[in-house]
mmCIF file of C-alpha atoms in Angstrom:
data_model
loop_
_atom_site.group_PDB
_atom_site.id
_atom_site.type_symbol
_atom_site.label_atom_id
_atom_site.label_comp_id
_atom_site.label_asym_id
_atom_site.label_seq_id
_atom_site.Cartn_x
_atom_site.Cartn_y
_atom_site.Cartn_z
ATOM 1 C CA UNK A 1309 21.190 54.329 55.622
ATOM 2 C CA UNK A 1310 17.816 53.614 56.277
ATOM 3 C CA UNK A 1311 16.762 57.143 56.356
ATOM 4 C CA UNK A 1312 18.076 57.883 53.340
ATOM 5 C CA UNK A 1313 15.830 54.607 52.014
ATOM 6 C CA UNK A 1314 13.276 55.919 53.354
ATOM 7 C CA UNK A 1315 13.402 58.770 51.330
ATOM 8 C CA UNK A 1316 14.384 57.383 48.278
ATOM 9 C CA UNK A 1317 11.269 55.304 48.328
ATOM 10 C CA UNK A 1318 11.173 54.218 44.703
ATOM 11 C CA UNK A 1319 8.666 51.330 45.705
ATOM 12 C CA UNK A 1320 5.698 54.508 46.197
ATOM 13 C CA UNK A 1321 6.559 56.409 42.934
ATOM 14 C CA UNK A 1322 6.767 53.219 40.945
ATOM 15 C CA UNK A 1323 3.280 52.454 41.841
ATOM 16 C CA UNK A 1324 1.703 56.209 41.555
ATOM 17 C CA UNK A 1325 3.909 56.217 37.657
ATOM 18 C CA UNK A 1326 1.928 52.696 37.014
ATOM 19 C CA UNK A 1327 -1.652 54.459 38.005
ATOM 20 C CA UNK A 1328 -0.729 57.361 35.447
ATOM 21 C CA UNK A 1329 0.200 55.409 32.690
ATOM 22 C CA UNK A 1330 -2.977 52.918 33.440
ATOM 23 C CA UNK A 1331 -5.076 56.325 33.293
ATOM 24 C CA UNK A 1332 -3.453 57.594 30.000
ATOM 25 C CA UNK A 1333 -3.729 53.792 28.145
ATOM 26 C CA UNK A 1334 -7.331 54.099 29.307
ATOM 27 C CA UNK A 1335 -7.764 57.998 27.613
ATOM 28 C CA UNK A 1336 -6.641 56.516 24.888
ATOM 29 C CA UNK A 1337 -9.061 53.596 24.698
ATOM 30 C CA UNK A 1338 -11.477 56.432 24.814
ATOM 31 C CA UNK A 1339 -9.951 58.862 22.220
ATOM 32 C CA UNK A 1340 -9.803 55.674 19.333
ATOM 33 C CA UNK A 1341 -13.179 54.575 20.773
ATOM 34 C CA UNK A 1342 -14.818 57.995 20.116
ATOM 35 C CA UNK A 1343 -12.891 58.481 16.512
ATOM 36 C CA UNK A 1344 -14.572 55.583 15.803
ATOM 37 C CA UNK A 1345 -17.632 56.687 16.590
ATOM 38 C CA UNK A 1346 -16.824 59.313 14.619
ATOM 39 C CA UNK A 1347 -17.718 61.602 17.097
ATOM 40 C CA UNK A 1348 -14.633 63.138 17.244
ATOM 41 C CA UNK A 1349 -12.561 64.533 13.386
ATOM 42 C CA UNK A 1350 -9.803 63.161 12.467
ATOM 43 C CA UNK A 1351 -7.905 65.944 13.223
ATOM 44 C CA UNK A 1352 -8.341 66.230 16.439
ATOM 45 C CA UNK A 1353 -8.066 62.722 17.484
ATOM 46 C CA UNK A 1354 -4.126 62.870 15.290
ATOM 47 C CA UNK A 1355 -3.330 65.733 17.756
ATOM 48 C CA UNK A 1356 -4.622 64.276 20.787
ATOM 49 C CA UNK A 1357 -3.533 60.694 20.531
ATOM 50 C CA UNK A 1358 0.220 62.481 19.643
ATOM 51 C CA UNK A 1359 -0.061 64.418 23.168
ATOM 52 C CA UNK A 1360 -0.948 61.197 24.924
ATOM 53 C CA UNK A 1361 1.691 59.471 23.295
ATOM 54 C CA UNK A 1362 4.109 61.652 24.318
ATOM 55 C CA UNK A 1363 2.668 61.439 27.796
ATOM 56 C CA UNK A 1364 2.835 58.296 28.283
ATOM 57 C CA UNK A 1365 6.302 57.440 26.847
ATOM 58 C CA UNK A 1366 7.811 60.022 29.678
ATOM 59 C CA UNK A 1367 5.995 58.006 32.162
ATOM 60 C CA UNK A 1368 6.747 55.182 30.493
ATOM 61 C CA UNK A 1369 10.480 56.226 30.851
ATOM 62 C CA UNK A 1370 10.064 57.631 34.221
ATOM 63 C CA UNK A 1371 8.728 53.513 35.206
ATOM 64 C CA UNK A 1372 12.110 52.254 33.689
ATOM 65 C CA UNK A 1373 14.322 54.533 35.504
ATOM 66 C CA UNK A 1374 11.967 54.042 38.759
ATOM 67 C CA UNK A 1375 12.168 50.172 38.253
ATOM 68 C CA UNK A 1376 15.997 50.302 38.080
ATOM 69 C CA UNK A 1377 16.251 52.202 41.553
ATOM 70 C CA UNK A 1378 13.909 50.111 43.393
ATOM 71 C CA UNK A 1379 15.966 47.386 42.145
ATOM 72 C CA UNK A 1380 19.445 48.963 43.732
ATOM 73 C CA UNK A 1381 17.041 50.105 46.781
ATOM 74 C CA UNK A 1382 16.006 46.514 47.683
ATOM 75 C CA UNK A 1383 19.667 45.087 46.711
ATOM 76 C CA UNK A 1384 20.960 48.041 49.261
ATOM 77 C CA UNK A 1385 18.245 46.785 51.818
ATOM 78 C CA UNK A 1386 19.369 43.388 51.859
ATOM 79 C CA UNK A 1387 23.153 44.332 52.150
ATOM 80 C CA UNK A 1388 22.102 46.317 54.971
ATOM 81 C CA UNK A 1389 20.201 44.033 56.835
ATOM 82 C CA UNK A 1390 22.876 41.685 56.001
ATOM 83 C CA UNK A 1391 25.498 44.607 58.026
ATOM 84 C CA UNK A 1392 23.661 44.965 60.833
ATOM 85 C CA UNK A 1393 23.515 40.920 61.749
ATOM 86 C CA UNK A 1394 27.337 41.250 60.977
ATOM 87 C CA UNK A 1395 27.479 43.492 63.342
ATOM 88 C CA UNK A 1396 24.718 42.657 66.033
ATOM 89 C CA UNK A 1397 27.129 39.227 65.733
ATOM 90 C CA UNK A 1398 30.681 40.664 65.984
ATOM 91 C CA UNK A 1399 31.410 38.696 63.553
ATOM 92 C CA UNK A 1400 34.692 39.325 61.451
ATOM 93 C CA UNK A 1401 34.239 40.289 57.513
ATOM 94 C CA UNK A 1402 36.148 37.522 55.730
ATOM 95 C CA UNK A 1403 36.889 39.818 52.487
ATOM 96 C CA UNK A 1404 36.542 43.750 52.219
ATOM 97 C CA UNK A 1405 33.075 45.254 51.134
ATOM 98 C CA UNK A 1406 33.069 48.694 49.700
ATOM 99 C CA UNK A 1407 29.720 49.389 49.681
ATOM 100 C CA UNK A 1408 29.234 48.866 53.046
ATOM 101 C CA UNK A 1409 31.893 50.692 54.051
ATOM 102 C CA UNK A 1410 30.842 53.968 52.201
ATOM 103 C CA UNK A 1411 28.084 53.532 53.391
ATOM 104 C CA UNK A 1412 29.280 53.981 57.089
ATOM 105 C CA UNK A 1413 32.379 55.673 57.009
ATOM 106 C CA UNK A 1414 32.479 59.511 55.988
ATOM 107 C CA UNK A 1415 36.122 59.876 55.662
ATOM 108 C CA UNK A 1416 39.121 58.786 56.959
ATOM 109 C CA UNK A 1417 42.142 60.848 57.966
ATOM 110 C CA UNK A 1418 45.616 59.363 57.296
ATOM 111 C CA UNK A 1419 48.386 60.357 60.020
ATOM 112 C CA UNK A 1420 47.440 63.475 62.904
ATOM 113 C CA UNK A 1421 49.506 66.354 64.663
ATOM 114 C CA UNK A 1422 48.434 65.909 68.696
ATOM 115 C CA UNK A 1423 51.400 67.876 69.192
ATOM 116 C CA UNK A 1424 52.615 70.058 66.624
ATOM 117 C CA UNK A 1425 56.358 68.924 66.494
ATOM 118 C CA UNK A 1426 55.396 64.872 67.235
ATOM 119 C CA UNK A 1427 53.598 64.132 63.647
ATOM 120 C CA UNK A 1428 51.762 60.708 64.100
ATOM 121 C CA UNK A 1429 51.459 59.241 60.579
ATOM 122 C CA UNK A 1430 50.552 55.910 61.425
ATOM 123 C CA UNK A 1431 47.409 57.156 63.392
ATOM 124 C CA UNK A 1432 44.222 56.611 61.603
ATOM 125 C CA UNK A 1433 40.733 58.745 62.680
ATOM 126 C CA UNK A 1434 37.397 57.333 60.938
ATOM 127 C CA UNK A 1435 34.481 59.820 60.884
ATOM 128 C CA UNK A 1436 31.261 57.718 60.633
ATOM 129 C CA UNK A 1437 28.421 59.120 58.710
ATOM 130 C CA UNK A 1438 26.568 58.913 62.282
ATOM 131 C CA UNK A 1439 28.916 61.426 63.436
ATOM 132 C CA UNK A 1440 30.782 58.498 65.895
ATOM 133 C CA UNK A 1441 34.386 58.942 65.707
ATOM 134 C CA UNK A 1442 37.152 56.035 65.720
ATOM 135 C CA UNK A 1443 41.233 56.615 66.081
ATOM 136 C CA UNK A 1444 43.471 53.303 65.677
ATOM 137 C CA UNK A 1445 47.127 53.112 65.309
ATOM 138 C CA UNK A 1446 47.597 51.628 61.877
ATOM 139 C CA UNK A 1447 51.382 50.221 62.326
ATOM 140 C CA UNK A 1448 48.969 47.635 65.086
ATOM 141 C CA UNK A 1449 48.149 46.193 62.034
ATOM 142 C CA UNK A 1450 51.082 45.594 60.245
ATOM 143 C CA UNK A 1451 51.130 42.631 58.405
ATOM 144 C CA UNK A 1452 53.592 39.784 58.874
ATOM 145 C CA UNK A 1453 56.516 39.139 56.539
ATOM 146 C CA UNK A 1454 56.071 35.765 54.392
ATOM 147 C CA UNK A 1455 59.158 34.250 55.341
#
């Protein structure tokens, strides 16, 4: 998971989007400044301040959806860092978290032939995205009748 933070790294791109926009807002201090001046036509400044416009609402777009995702990043972070003192703690999960567990567990595989005429549906193999394997017997866990 942290590899895949690592290249998600919305924090970087969030800052270079914010030094583009800065640079357009100041082009188009300039543009107005020189129109002004009336160094520039009218003509030309409509045109130009309408493709800096359009500039800088896709970056301006581009920051929202970047601000979003470093949002989720950092959120992620935290549950992960959270995980791994969990885990450095053995402690036990008191309720069920799916987002940490999709974000370890590949896929699990209900039931398994060891020997083709003894199925074993109650055996349960978890593939780990680090490529660690797990098999547990699942009728272990059974769970104990109310009465």
């Amino acid at each position: 998971m942290e590899m895949v933070l690592n290249n998600q790294n919305h924090i970087r791109q969030l800052n270079k989007v914010k030094n583009e926009i800065k640079l357009l807002e100041q082009k188009r201090c300039k543009l107005i400044d020189l129109c002004l001046d009336e160094k520039i036509d009218r003509a030309t400044y409509e045109s130009r301040y309408g493709e800096l416009e359009v500039q800088l609402n896709k970056l301006l777009t581009e920051q929202s959806q970047l601000e979003r995702g470093s949002r989720q990043e950092i959120d992620l972070e935290k549950r992960l860092e959270h995980l791994r003192k969990v885990l450095q703690k053995h402690e036990v999960l008191s309720s069920f978290d799916r987002n940490a567990f999709e974000s370890i567990v590949e896929k699990v595989i209900v039931g398994d032939f060891a020997n083709p005429t003894q199925p074993e549906p109650h055996r349960l193999r978890f593939i780990y995205k680090t490529g660690f394997t797990n098999t547990v017997e699942s009728k272990m866990f059974k769970q104990k009748n109310p009465t």
